[in-house]
Structures are given as C-alpha cells and as structure tokens.
Coordinates of C-alpha atoms in Angstrom, one line a residue:
G1 CA 0.0 0.0 0.0
C2 CA 2.8 2.5 0.8
Q3 CA 4.4 1.8 -2.5
A4 CA 1.3 2.3 -4.6
L5 CA 1.2 5.4 -6.9
I6 CA -2.2 7.0 -6.8
N7 CA -3.0 8.8 -10.1
K8 CA -6.7 9.5 -9.5
D9 CA -9.5 9.2 -6.9
V10 CA -9.6 5.8 -5.2
V11 CA -11.7 3.9 -2.8
I12 CA -9.7 2.0 -0.2
D13 CA -11.5 -1.0 1.3
I14 CA -9.9 -2.4 4.5
P15 CA -11.2 -5.9 5.1
P16 CA -12.7 -6.6 8.6
E17 CA -10.2 -9.3 9.4
S18 CA -7.3 -6.7 9.2
Q19 CA -8.9 -4.0 11.3
I20 CA -7.6 -3.5 14.8
H21 CA -10.6 -1.8 16.1
K22 CA -13.7 -3.7 15.0
Q23 CA -16.9 -1.9 14.2
V24 CA -19.5 -2.4 16.9
V25 CA -22.9 -3.1 15.2
R26 CA -25.4 -2.2 17.9
K27 CA -28.7 -3.8 16.8
E28 CA -29.6 -6.1 19.7
I29 CA -33.0 -7.6 19.6
D30 CA -35.4 -7.3 22.5
Q31 CA -36.7 -10.5 24.0
R32 CA -40.4 -9.8 23.8
D33 CA -43.2 -12.5 23.9
I34 CA -44.7 -13.1 20.5
V35 CA -47.7 -15.3 19.7
L36 CA -46.2 -18.1 17.7
K37 CA -47.9 -18.6 14.2
P38 CA -45.0 -19.2 11.8
T39 CA -45.7 -20.0 8.1
I40 CA -43.3 -23.0 8.5
K41 CA -45.1 -26.0 10.0
V42 CA -43.6 -29.4 11.1
M43 CA -46.0 -32.4 10.7
Y44 CA -45.3 -36.0 11.5
V45 CA -47.3 -38.6 9.5
E46 CA -47.7 -42.3 9.2
V47 CA -48.3 -43.4 5.6
T48 CA -50.0 -46.5 4.5
E49 CA -47.9 -48.8 2.3
P50 CA -48.9 -49.5 -1.3
T51 CA -50.3 -52.9 -2.2
M52 CA -51.1 -54.6 -5.5
D53 CA -54.7 -53.8 -4.8
E54 CA -54.0 -50.2 -3.9
P55 CA -51.1 -49.0 -6.1
T56 CA -51.6 -45.2 -5.5
G57 CA -48.3 -43.2 -5.9
D58 CA -46.2 -42.5 -2.8
T59 CA -46.6 -38.7 -3.2
D60 CA -50.4 -39.1 -3.2
R61 CA -50.3 -41.3 -0.1
V62 CA -48.2 -38.7 1.8
L63 CA -50.6 -35.8 0.8
K64 CA -53.6 -37.9 1.8
A65 CA -52.0 -38.8 5.2
L66 CA -51.3 -35.1 5.8
M67 CA -54.9 -34.1 5.0
Q68 CA -56.4 -36.9 7.2
Q69 CA -54.1 -36.7 10.2
W70 CA -53.7 -33.0 10.3
N71 CA -57.1 -31.9 9.0
L72 CA -55.7 -30.0 6.0
K73 CA -58.0 -28.9 3.2
K74 CA -55.4 -28.4 0.4
V75 CA -51.8 -29.5 0.3
S76 CA -49.2 -30.0 -2.4
L77 CA -45.6 -31.1 -2.6
K78 CA -42.5 -29.4 -4.2
L79 CA -41.6 -31.1 -7.4
N80 CA -37.9 -31.4 -6.5
L81 CA -38.9 -33.6 -3.5
M82 CA -40.5 -36.3 -5.7
S83 CA -37.1 -37.7 -6.6
T84 CA -36.4 -38.5 -2.9
I85 CA -39.8 -39.2 -1.4
Q86 CA -39.8 -43.0 -2.1
K87 CA -36.4 -43.5 -0.5
T88 CA -37.4 -41.4 2.5
L89 CA -40.6 -43.3 3.1
R90 CA -38.9 -46.7 3.0
E91 CA -36.0 -45.5 5.2
G92 CA -38.5 -44.3 7.8
S93 CA -40.6 -47.4 7.6
W94 CA -43.5 -45.4 6.1
K95 CA -43.2 -42.8 8.9
I96 CA -41.9 -39.3 7.9
T97 CA -41.7 -35.8 9.1
C98 CA -42.8 -33.1 6.6
I99 CA -41.8 -29.4 6.7
L100 CA -44.7 -27.4 5.1
K101 CA -45.0 -23.8 4.1
F102 CA -48.4 -22.3 4.9
D103 CA -49.9 -19.8 2.5
Y104 CA -52.0 -17.9 5.0
R105 CA -53.8 -15.9 2.3
F106 CA -55.4 -18.9 0.6
D107 CA -55.2 -21.5 3.4
N108 CA -52.9 -23.7 1.3
Y109 CA -50.0 -25.9 2.4
E110 CA -47.0 -27.0 0.4
V111 CA -44.5 -29.7 1.5
I112 CA -41.0 -28.2 1.2
D113 CA -38.9 -30.8 2.9
I114 CA -39.1 -34.4 4.2
F115 CA -37.2 -36.5 6.7
P116 CA -37.5 -40.2 7.6
G117 CA -39.1 -41.0 10.9
L118 CA -39.5 -38.4 13.7
F119 CA -37.3 -35.4 12.9
E120 CA -36.2 -33.5 15.9
G121 CA -33.6 -31.3 14.3
K122 CA -33.5 -27.5 14.0
I123 CA -36.2 -25.6 12.0
L124 CA -34.9 -22.1 11.6
G125 CA -35.9 -18.6 10.4
L126 CA -34.0 -15.3 10.0
A127 CA -35.2 -11.8 10.6
F128 CA -33.0 -9.3 8.7
D129 CA -32.8 -5.5 9.1
I130 CA -30.9 -4.1 6.2
G131 CA -29.8 -0.5 7.0
S132 CA -27.8 1.8 4.8
T133 CA -24.9 1.6 7.2
T134 CA -25.3 -1.7 9.1
I135 CA -26.9 -5.1 8.6
A136 CA -28.4 -7.1 11.5
A137 CA -29.8 -10.6 11.5
H138 CA -31.6 -12.5 14.3
L139 CA -31.8 -16.3 14.0
C140 CA -35.0 -17.8 15.5
C141 CA -36.2 -21.3 16.2
L142 CA -39.5 -21.6 14.4
K143 CA -40.7 -24.3 16.8
T144 CA -40.3 -22.2 20.0
G145 CA -39.7 -18.6 18.8
E146 CA -36.5 -18.4 20.7
V147 CA -33.7 -16.1 19.4
L148 CA -30.8 -18.5 19.0
G149 CA -28.3 -15.9 17.9
S150 CA -27.7 -12.4 16.4
E151 CA -25.1 -11.2 13.9
G152 CA -24.3 -7.9 12.3
S153 CA -21.9 -6.4 9.8
M154 CA -21.3 -3.2 8.0
N155 CA -23.2 -2.7 4.8
P156 CA -20.6 -3.2 2.0
Q157 CA -22.4 -0.7 -0.2
I158 CA -20.8 2.1 1.9
K159 CA -17.9 2.0 -0.6
F160 CA -20.4 3.1 -3.3
G161 CA -21.7 6.0 -1.2
E162 CA -22.1 6.9 2.5
D163 CA -25.7 7.9 2.1
L164 CA -28.7 6.7 0.1
M165 CA -28.7 9.4 -2.5
S166 CA -25.0 8.8 -3.2
R167 CA -25.8 5.2 -4.0
V168 CA -28.7 6.3 -6.3
S169 CA -26.2 8.5 -8.0
Y170 CA -23.7 5.6 -8.4
A171 CA -26.5 3.6 -10.0
M172 CA -27.3 6.4 -12.4
M173 CA -23.7 7.2 -13.3
N174 CA -22.3 3.7 -13.8
E175 CA -23.6 1.2 -16.3
N176 CA -23.6 -1.7 -13.9
G177 CA -23.8 0.3 -10.7
S178 CA -27.1 -1.1 -9.5
A179 CA -26.0 -4.7 -10.2
E180 CA -22.7 -4.1 -8.3
M181 CA -24.6 -2.9 -5.2
T182 CA -27.1 -5.8 -5.5
S183 CA -24.2 -8.3 -5.6
A184 CA -22.5 -6.7 -2.7
I185 CA -25.5 -6.7 -0.4
R186 CA -26.5 -10.3 -1.3
S187 CA -23.0 -11.5 -0.7
A188 CA -23.0 -9.8 2.8
V189 CA -26.4 -11.5 3.6
N190 CA -25.0 -14.9 2.6
E191 CA -21.9 -14.3 4.7
I192 CA -24.0 -13.5 7.7
I193 CA -26.1 -16.6 7.1
V194 CA -23.1 -18.9 7.1
K195 CA -21.6 -17.2 10.2
I196 CA -24.8 -17.2 12.3
T197 CA -25.6 -20.8 11.6
E198 CA -22.0 -21.9 12.3
N199 CA -22.3 -20.2 15.7
I200 CA -25.0 -22.7 16.8
S201 CA -23.3 -25.7 14.9
S202 CA -26.0 -25.7 12.3
D203 CA -26.2 -25.3 8.5
P204 CA -27.9 -22.8 6.2
S205 CA -30.1 -25.6 4.9
A206 CA -31.9 -25.6 8.2
I207 CA -33.2 -22.0 7.5
Y208 CA -36.6 -22.2 5.8
E209 CA -37.7 -18.6 5.7
I210 CA -36.2 -15.1 5.9
V211 CA -38.1 -11.8 6.6
F212 CA -36.4 -8.7 5.3
V213 CA -37.0 -5.1 6.3
A214 CA -35.1 -2.2 4.7
N215 CA -35.5 1.4 3.5
P216 CA -36.8 1.7 -0.1
I217 CA -33.4 2.0 -1.7
M218 CA -31.9 -1.0 0.2
H219 CA -35.1 -2.8 -0.5
H220 CA -34.9 -2.3 -4.2
L221 CA -31.2 -3.1 -4.4
L222 CA -31.6 -6.4 -2.5
L223 CA -34.4 -7.3 -4.9
G224 CA -32.2 -6.4 -7.9
I225 CA -34.3 -3.4 -8.8
D226 CA -32.6 -0.2 -10.2
P227 CA -33.3 2.5 -7.6
T228 CA -32.9 5.5 -10.0
E229 CA -36.6 6.4 -9.9
L230 CA -36.3 6.9 -6.1
G231 CA -33.7 9.6 -6.6
Q232 CA -36.1 12.0 -8.5
A233 CA -39.6 13.2 -8.0
P234 CA -42.2 11.7 -7.6
F235 CA -39.9 9.1 -5.9
A236 CA -41.8 6.2 -7.4
L237 CA -41.4 2.7 -5.9
S238 CA -41.2 -0.3 -8.3
N239 CA -43.4 -2.1 -5.8
S240 CA -44.8 -1.0 -2.5
S241 CA -46.7 -4.2 -1.5
S242 CA -45.3 -7.0 0.5
I243 CA -43.3 -9.6 -1.5
C244 CA -43.0 -13.3 -0.9
T245 CA -40.7 -15.3 -3.2
D246 CA -38.3 -18.2 -3.3
S247 CA -34.8 -17.5 -1.8
K248 CA -33.1 -18.8 -4.8
E249 CA -34.6 -16.0 -6.9
L250 CA -32.3 -13.6 -4.9
D251 CA -29.3 -16.0 -4.8
I252 CA -29.7 -16.3 -1.1
K253 CA -28.3 -19.6 0.1
I254 CA -30.6 -21.2 2.6
N255 CA -32.7 -24.4 2.3
R256 CA -33.3 -25.2 -1.4
N257 CA -37.0 -24.6 -1.0
G258 CA -36.7 -21.7 1.4
S259 CA -38.6 -18.5 0.9
V260 CA -38.2 -14.8 1.7
Y261 CA -40.8 -12.2 2.8
F262 CA -40.5 -8.5 2.5
L263 CA -42.7 -6.2 4.6
P264 CA -44.5 -3.5 2.5
C265 CA -43.0 -0.1 1.9
I266 CA -45.0 2.9 2.9
A267 CA -43.8 5.3 0.2
G268 CA -40.9 6.5 -1.9
H269 CA -38.6 7.3 1.1
V270 CA -40.4 5.5 3.9
G271 CA -39.7 1.8 3.6
A272 CA -40.4 -1.6 5.0
D273 CA -38.1 -0.7 8.0
A274 CA -40.6 2.0 9.0
A275 CA -43.4 -0.5 8.6
A276 CA -41.6 -2.9 10.9
V277 CA -41.1 -0.1 13.5
I278 CA -44.9 0.5 13.4
L279 CA -45.6 -3.2 13.8
S280 CA -43.2 -3.3 16.7
E281 CA -44.5 -0.2 18.5
T282 CA -48.2 -0.5 17.5
P283 CA -49.1 3.2 17.8
Y284 CA -52.3 2.3 15.9
N285 CA -53.6 0.7 19.1
D286 CA -53.1 3.7 21.4
E287 CA -55.1 6.8 22.3
E288 CA -52.0 8.7 23.2
I289 CA -50.2 10.5 20.4
S290 CA -46.8 9.0 19.8
L291 CA -43.8 10.3 17.9
I292 CA -41.5 7.5 16.8
V293 CA -38.1 8.5 15.4
D294 CA -35.9 5.8 13.8
V295 CA -32.6 7.7 13.9
G296 CA -30.1 6.9 11.2
T297 CA -28.5 8.1 8.0
N298 CA -32.0 8.4 6.7
A299 CA -34.4 9.0 9.6
E300 CA -38.0 7.7 9.5
I301 CA -40.5 9.6 11.5
I302 CA -43.9 8.4 12.5
L303 CA -46.6 10.3 14.3
G304 CA -50.1 9.3 15.3
N305 CA -52.4 7.1 17.3
K306 CA -55.5 4.9 16.8
H307 CA -57.2 7.7 14.9
G308 CA -54.5 8.0 12.2
I309 CA -50.8 7.8 11.5
L310 CA -48.5 10.1 9.4
A311 CA -45.0 9.2 8.3
C312 CA -42.1 10.9 6.5
S313 CA -38.4 10.5 6.1
S314 CA -35.7 13.1 6.7
P315 CA -32.2 13.0 5.2
T316 CA -30.1 13.5 8.3
G317 CA -26.9 12.3 6.5
P318 CA -24.0 10.3 8.1
A319 CA -23.0 12.8 10.8
F320 CA -24.8 10.9 13.5
E321 CA -22.7 7.9 12.6
G322 CA -19.5 9.9 13.2
A323 CA -18.9 10.8 9.6
Q324 CA -18.2 14.4 8.6
I325 CA -16.8 14.9 12.1
S326 CA -13.1 15.9 12.4
C327 CA -12.4 13.2 15.1
G328 CA -15.5 11.2 14.3
Q329 CA -15.6 7.5 13.9
R330 CA -18.2 4.7 13.9
A331 CA -18.8 2.8 17.1
A332 CA -15.7 0.8 17.9
P333 CA -13.5 0.1 21.0
G334 CA -11.8 3.3 22.0
A335 CA -14.5 5.7 20.7
I336 CA -15.9 8.3 23.1
E337 CA -19.6 7.4 23.6
R338 CA -20.6 9.4 26.8
V339 CA -19.6 12.9 27.8
K340 CA -20.0 15.2 30.9
I341 CA -18.6 18.7 31.2
D342 CA -18.3 20.5 34.5
P343 CA -20.0 23.9 34.0
K344 CA -17.5 25.6 36.4
T345 CA -14.2 24.2 35.3
K346 CA -15.3 23.4 31.7
N347 CA -13.3 20.1 32.0
P348 CA -14.8 16.9 30.5
T349 CA -15.1 13.4 31.7
F350 CA -16.1 10.7 29.3
K351 CA -16.7 7.0 28.7
I352 CA -15.2 5.1 25.8
I353 CA -16.5 1.9 24.2
G354 CA -14.9 -1.1 25.8
C355 CA -14.3 0.6 29.2
D356 CA -16.9 1.0 32.0
E357 CA -15.0 3.7 33.9
W358 CA -15.6 7.4 33.5
L359 CA -12.2 8.9 32.3
S360 CA -10.8 12.3 33.2
E361 CA -7.5 14.1 32.5
E362 CA -7.7 16.0 35.8
N363 CA -5.7 13.3 37.6
G364 CA -3.1 12.8 35.0
E365 CA -2.8 11.4 31.5
I366 CA -5.4 8.9 30.4
T367 CA -3.8 5.5 29.7
H368 CA -6.7 4.0 27.8
D369 CA -6.5 4.1 24.0
V370 CA -9.0 6.9 23.0
T371 CA -9.4 6.7 19.3
G372 CA -12.1 9.3 18.4
I373 CA -15.7 10.1 19.1
C374 CA -18.8 8.3 17.8
G375 CA -22.3 9.5 17.2
S376 CA -23.8 9.2 20.7
G377 CA -20.6 10.9 22.0
I378 CA -20.8 13.9 19.7
I379 CA -24.5 14.4 20.7
E380 CA -23.7 14.5 24.4
A381 CA -20.6 16.6 23.9
L382 CA -22.4 19.4 22.1
A383 CA -25.3 19.3 24.5
E384 CA -22.9 19.5 27.5
M385 CA -20.9 22.3 25.7
R386 CA -24.2 24.2 25.4
L387 CA -25.1 23.7 29.1
S388 CA -21.6 24.7 30.3
G389 CA -21.5 27.9 28.3
I390 CA -18.9 26.8 25.7
L391 CA -21.4 26.9 22.8
D392 CA -24.0 29.6 22.1
E393 CA -27.5 29.1 20.8
T394 CA -26.3 29.5 17.1
G395 CA -23.7 26.8 17.5
L396 CA -20.7 29.1 17.9
I397 CA -17.8 28.0 20.2
G398 CA -16.5 30.8 22.4
S399 CA -12.8 31.7 22.8
S400 CA -10.7 30.8 25.8
E401 CA -11.2 34.3 27.2
Q402 CA -15.0 34.2 26.8
T403 CA -15.5 30.7 28.2
K404 CA -12.7 31.0 30.8
S405 CA -11.4 27.7 29.6
K406 CA -8.0 26.8 28.1
R407 CA -9.7 23.9 26.3
C408 CA -11.2 26.4 23.9
V409 CA -8.4 27.2 21.4
K410 CA -8.1 29.2 18.2
D411 CA -8.7 27.0 15.1
G412 CA -8.4 29.1 12.0
R413 CA -11.2 31.7 11.9
T414 CA -13.2 30.0 14.6
N415 CA -12.5 28.1 17.9
S416 CA -12.4 24.5 18.9
Y417 CA -12.9 22.6 22.2
I418 CA -10.4 20.0 23.2
L419 CA -12.2 17.0 24.5
A420 CA -9.1 14.8 25.1
T421 CA -5.4 15.2 24.5
R422 CA -3.7 12.6 22.3
G423 CA -0.2 13.6 21.6
K424 CA -0.1 16.1 18.8
N425 CA -3.5 15.1 17.5
N426 CA -6.0 16.1 20.1
I427 CA -9.6 14.8 20.0
K428 CA -11.5 18.1 19.6
I429 CA -14.8 19.5 18.6
T430 CA -14.6 22.0 15.8
N431 CA -17.1 24.5 14.6
S432 CA -17.4 22.5 11.4
D433 CA -18.4 19.5 13.6
V434 CA -21.1 21.6 15.3
R435 CA -22.3 22.6 11.9
A436 CA -22.6 19.1 10.6
I437 CA -24.6 18.0 13.7
Q438 CA -26.8 21.2 13.4
L439 CA -27.7 20.3 9.9
A440 CA -28.5 16.7 10.8
K441 CA -30.5 17.5 13.9
A442 CA -32.4 20.3 12.1
A443 CA -33.5 17.9 9.4
L444 CA -34.7 15.4 12.0
Y445 CA -36.6 18.0 14.0
A446 CA -38.1 19.7 10.9
G447 CA -39.5 16.3 9.8
A448 CA -41.1 15.8 13.2
K449 CA -42.4 19.4 13.3
L450 CA -43.9 19.0 9.8
L451 CA -45.9 15.9 10.8
M452 CA -47.1 17.8 13.9
D453 CA -48.2 20.7 11.7
K454 CA -50.0 18.4 9.4
A455 CA -51.8 16.8 12.3
G456 CA -52.7 20.2 13.8
I457 CA -51.0 19.5 17.1
H458 CA -48.4 21.5 19.2
K459 CA -47.2 18.7 21.5
V460 CA -47.0 14.9 21.7
D461 CA -47.7 12.6 24.6
K462 CA -44.6 10.4 24.2
I463 CA -41.5 10.0 22.1
T464 CA -39.8 6.8 21.1
L465 CA -36.2 6.8 19.9
A466 CA -35.8 3.7 17.7
G467 CA -32.9 2.2 15.8
A468 CA -29.4 1.2 16.8
F469 CA -28.3 4.8 17.1
G470 CA -31.5 6.0 18.8
T471 CA -31.0 3.3 21.5
H472 CA -27.7 4.9 22.6
I473 CA -28.8 8.6 22.6
S474 CA -29.4 10.2 25.9
P475 CA -33.0 11.6 25.6
K476 CA -32.1 14.6 27.7
H477 CA -29.1 15.5 25.5
A478 CA -31.2 15.0 22.4
M479 CA -33.8 17.4 23.6
I480 CA -31.1 20.0 24.7
L481 CA -29.8 20.0 21.1
G482 CA -33.3 20.2 19.7
M483 CA -33.2 16.9 17.9
I484 CA -36.7 16.0 19.1
P485 CA -39.7 18.2 20.1
D486 CA -40.3 19.2 23.7
C487 CA -41.9 16.5 25.8
V488 CA -42.0 15.4 29.4
L489 CA -38.6 13.7 29.8
D490 CA -40.0 10.6 31.5
E491 CA -42.1 10.0 28.4
V492 CA -39.1 9.9 26.1
R493 CA -37.7 6.3 25.8
S494 CA -35.4 4.2 23.6
S495 CA -37.0 1.1 22.1
G496 CA -33.9 -0.6 20.7
N497 CA -33.9 -2.1 17.2
S498 CA -37.6 -1.8 16.6
A499 CA -37.2 -2.5 12.9
G500 CA -35.5 -5.8 13.7
S501 CA -38.2 -6.6 16.3
G502 CA -40.9 -5.9 13.7
A503 CA -39.1 -8.3 11.3
R504 CA -39.0 -11.0 14.0
I505 CA -42.7 -10.5 14.8
A506 CA -43.5 -10.9 11.1
L507 CA -41.3 -14.0 10.9
L508 CA -43.0 -15.7 13.9
N509 CA -46.6 -14.7 13.4
H510 CA -48.2 -14.6 9.9
D511 CA -51.3 -12.8 11.3
M512 CA -49.0 -9.8 12.0
R513 CA -48.1 -9.7 8.3
L514 CA -51.7 -9.2 7.4
E515 CA -52.0 -6.6 10.2
I516 CA -49.1 -4.4 9.0
E517 CA -50.2 -4.8 5.3
K518 CA -53.6 -3.4 6.4
Q519 CA -52.1 -0.6 8.5
V520 CA -49.7 0.6 5.8
R521 CA -52.6 1.2 3.4
N522 CA -54.0 3.7 5.9
I523 CA -50.8 5.7 6.7
E524 CA -50.6 9.2 5.3
K525 CA -47.2 9.9 3.7
V526 CA -45.8 13.4 3.9
E527 CA -43.0 14.2 1.4
T528 CA -40.5 16.6 3.1
A529 CA -38.8 17.3 -0.3
T530 CA -41.9 19.1 -1.6
E531 CA -43.3 20.7 1.5
A532 CA -42.5 24.4 1.7
K533 CA -42.9 24.5 5.5
F534 CA -40.1 22.0 5.9
Q535 CA -37.5 24.7 5.0
E536 CA -39.0 27.1 7.5
F537 CA -38.9 24.5 10.3
F538 CA -35.4 23.5 9.2
V539 CA -34.0 27.0 9.6
A540 CA -35.6 27.5 13.0
A541 CA -34.3 24.1 14.2
S542 CA -30.7 25.0 13.3
N543 CA -30.4 26.9 16.5
I544 CA -29.7 25.0 19.8
P545 CA -32.3 23.9 20.7
N546 CA -34.5 26.1 18.4
S547 CA -35.0 29.7 17.5
T548 CA -38.8 29.7 17.7
D549 CA -40.0 26.8 19.8
R550 CA -39.6 27.3 23.5
F551 CA -39.2 23.8 25.1
P552 CA -41.0 24.5 28.4
N553 CA -40.7 20.9 29.7
L554 CA -36.9 20.9 29.1
R555 CA -36.4 24.3 30.8
K556 CA -38.2 23.1 33.9
I557 CA -35.3 20.7 34.6
I558 CA -32.3 22.6 33.2
N559 CA -31.0 26.1 32.8
M560 CA -30.0 27.0 29.3
P561 CA -27.2 29.6 29.4
N562 CA -28.0 32.9 27.7
L563 CA -24.6 33.6 26.2
T564 CA -23.7 37.0 24.7
F565 CA -20.4 37.0 22.8
N566 CA -18.7 40.1 21.4
M567 CA -19.9 42.1 18.3
R568 CA -17.6 40.2 16.0
Q569 CA -19.2 36.9 17.0
N570 CA -22.7 38.4 16.8
S571 CA -21.8 39.2 13.2
E572 CA -20.6 35.6 12.7
R573 CA -23.8 34.3 14.1
K574 CA -25.8 36.4 11.7
G575 CA -23.7 35.1 8.8
R576 CA -24.2 31.5 10.0
R577 CA -28.0 32.0 10.0
N578 CA -27.8 33.3 6.4
R579 CA -25.7 30.2 5.5
V580 CA -28.3 27.9 7.1
R581 CA -31.0 29.4 4.9
Q582 CA -28.9 29.1 1.8
E583 CA -27.9 25.5 2.6
S584 CA -31.5 24.5 3.4
L585 CA -32.7 25.8 0.1
S586 CA -30.0 24.0 -1.8

C-alpha cells in the first residue's frame, strides 16, 4: 500500500479481518413475547404402504395422510422432493416428518422438505434488518420462537456512497452500478447466514424462511431493482406491497425450498423498516399521540395514534454515525460514547466503548486508547458544551477568554474545544463538527415538526427513539440539542432495534403480516422534499435547541445559558443564520 502510486481518486477497502478496532454493530433484539404462528409447520405422519390392490403413488399417499391426520384442506408437494420421497418413506418405515409452508392468504399448504421418521432437528428462520450503514440478523427457532443468535456487519455498499442518494447517483452514473450494489448486499447477507448458523453448529439448509426489512433503496437493491426512480420526483417505488418469493430468486443460500418475505414499503422514502417499527411499537392501538423517530443516516419519523398515522423520512446524513466529524468514527472500541462537562471548570469526563469507567484528564494522562468520538458521544458533547456555556445558541464555540477555559483554542477563523489530549492530535470538537450536527438534527426536528403541523398539534404525549443509534442517545441531551420536540422527559424512551423486532414479529406470526399490510394502506405519507414549510422548520431548528420553539418541559429541569459574545461573533452568528437558509434551500 505504501508503494502504490495514486493517479486519481480511489476507494480504499480495508477488510474486517485486518482491522484492529472492529466496528460495533449495535442492533440487539429485545426478547419480547410473540404469539407463535409461523408459516413453516412441522408435521409427522404415518403413511399406508402401497399394495397390489391399492397402487396409488407415494406422493399421493403422503398428501392424503397429511390431510387426514392434520385436518388440512389443500396440500401440495414441491416437485424437487418427488425424486427422494420414495427412498425417504422406506428409510423411515413409512413414517416421515414433513416441513410445510403455509400460504395464510389462501389457506394452502406445500411440503417443502421431508425427513425419515420423527425429525427433531433445527427448523430455523431469520429476521434481517438491512440498514444503509449496518446489517443485522436474528436467528430464530421456528418451533419455539427463541432467538438463537444475532449477527451484524457493516453494509458493504458504503464503498459506493455513504448515504442513500450517493448510491442512487452511483447507479445512475455507472452502467452496472445497480448490479454491483445488489451483488455486494446479497454477498453480505450470505456471509452472515453462514456465520450465524456456524455459531450454533447448524447449517444454512436448516433455514426455511427469511423476513427482510429495509429502507426503499436498500429494499430495491436487494431485490435487484434499479433505484434510479427513487432519486427523483415523484420518488416512485417499483413495488410497495409485501413480497414473498423463493430464496433462490435472490441468490440467497438457505434451504433449497426456502422463501423470503419483504414487509410492505409505505412510500418512496419511507420503507419496510418504518413499517416494521410501526408493527413493533403499535401506535395504531393507542389513544396517546406517539412520535417515533428511527434515527439513522436516513431518519424515518412516525406520528399518530389509533385515529390516524402520518409518516415521513428526513435525510439526516451520516454525521450521526460519526462521519463528517473531524475526530469522528463509527462505534468501535476506544470511541468516546458518553460525555459530561463541568459547568465551572469546563473540563470533560467521558466513557469510551470497551471501558466501563468514566475517564478524566484532571488526575493525569489517560492510559486508555482513546481513538475518536462516535455519534452518541458527539451528541452528548455538544449538549454539554451548550449547558456549560462553551457553545452559544447559534452553534458558535467561544474563545478561551469568553469561556474561561484553556480547552477552547483558536482554530483558523473559529474556535475548537479540546475533549481529550492525544499527543499532537487532540480529540477536539470544531465549529465544522457543530455545523454538521446542526444540519442533521435540524433535518430530524423539521421532519417531526412538519408531521405535527400536518396533524394540527403542538405537542406529543410520548416520544420513542428507535434504531441502533437511537438506543444509545441520551433523551435529555437529544432534547437539549433540539433533535426532538419538547416532551415530558419521562415520556421519552429508547426502544432498541424496533425494525429488527418488527421483522421478527412478522417471521414468527403470519397474522401480523396481514396486520401491517392493512395498517400501511391507511398511513398518510408526507414528502419533506416538496413541503415548503419543511424549510421554515429546518432554519428554526438549526439553533440550539430552536430559534422559535420554547421547550417548556426541558427548561423546567435545566437552565440553558443565555450567552452573549462580542460584536464580531454576533456578526458571525448572523452570517451563520444566512448560510443555514442558503444550505437548506440547496
């Protein structure tokens, strides 16, 4: 690598096995109780032997036994099983175990696998959450519903573009761009399947069904559909309904007769992952008005109750993942993930991934390997800087004289705050970092405010932060920054990987597939890209927490400093507001 001559722009791909600090994929599943109604059924039957007087074919005898012994109305058998059914029957002394796929829409059954005698092996299913940054899979026993293992990886499509629109652009600008990204994601899915089954000493052939949830662009690319139309108005989906097909159609290597199910998409930029969140959180059953925010590179926002649900997506970009931040990184050992700043001394204490202690430089040099700051860390750092008087409401970092802290240092035309010393390369927060988070959080808040405006409400009863990133955000710090609307803090909670939970619910209960398909048809989609008010809300939300909304519940529990910097900085703040307006319009 050090001897390579670079003549033009390149993409450098560092394989996971050679990385010292492994990416932490935080998409744990919650162990909730689910009524077990999988589409995959296990049925043991005893088949009558053929005679000279009754020479009916062996397949017919098996189907007849299934209908009589299990009270089935209609059942068929996969053609590729007919070549082995006679051997299996005789090996099992005319007693076999059948694995059947239930078509819940038409009350039909199809035999998709057979075993001699009483089969007591593993019958598995997978719930996949395909995110633009990370992929998570949860392996379930279809007999008991138990989660046997979880596995995650980075989405390899990142090398084609950090965010969704970059990947659409790649598909548009490269002849085989869409096919390349489809191949990359399918390979990653197959690698996870091998790894997750090896972890429980099983085999991919034991997996009979996979449920996928994903945003629309990931959804289309996994299905092998060019996502170009999703990159331009009116953001048309190739298909918005649920999809059930054979796994081999997608080159996914599970049981040869395995199937895959995709939850329905809601609209052009609100996908099956948002539908899975709705299935997991069930706001359609509540009287209270819920705001559910699935925080990620592309945030899905859901608002409503039993009387109606609205949904939109908001392009927050990769800043929340640590990208576009000077010392930012994705979650990995050594990354700062929690921050506190003393309002008097302005000195920080922090936690890093892989260490349970709070670290501070007040008692000498930190011996732990601090590598950077991840998304949850940058959120808490900025909120703490605002509370301690280091950062003003427009996002401007004060100088050392103004803040009375030597950690605030001159950095070009603006100031930076040193969070941790690391030789010559300090881990610091720059004004450009603040700007990147301001733009991301403003897009998130503006989307929520737009839905509230459409619903004609000024407050919500409860807020749920969903998604891997949302799980690790401090609700208080998120509200201090103005990422989410004002709410009683006790009514703001994290729900974990709700999209993954929704996928698992759909995997284990086919009635819930019909439920979410029905609910999706009644959801009102709001398109942020064409709503004029979105820009207005975006500009106001660029301030910390907001230039127009007052946040009364938040101010009851904290005191927001009312900073006044000198005239030069007042002029800078005005210039920053103008830049916000220009950037939001662009």
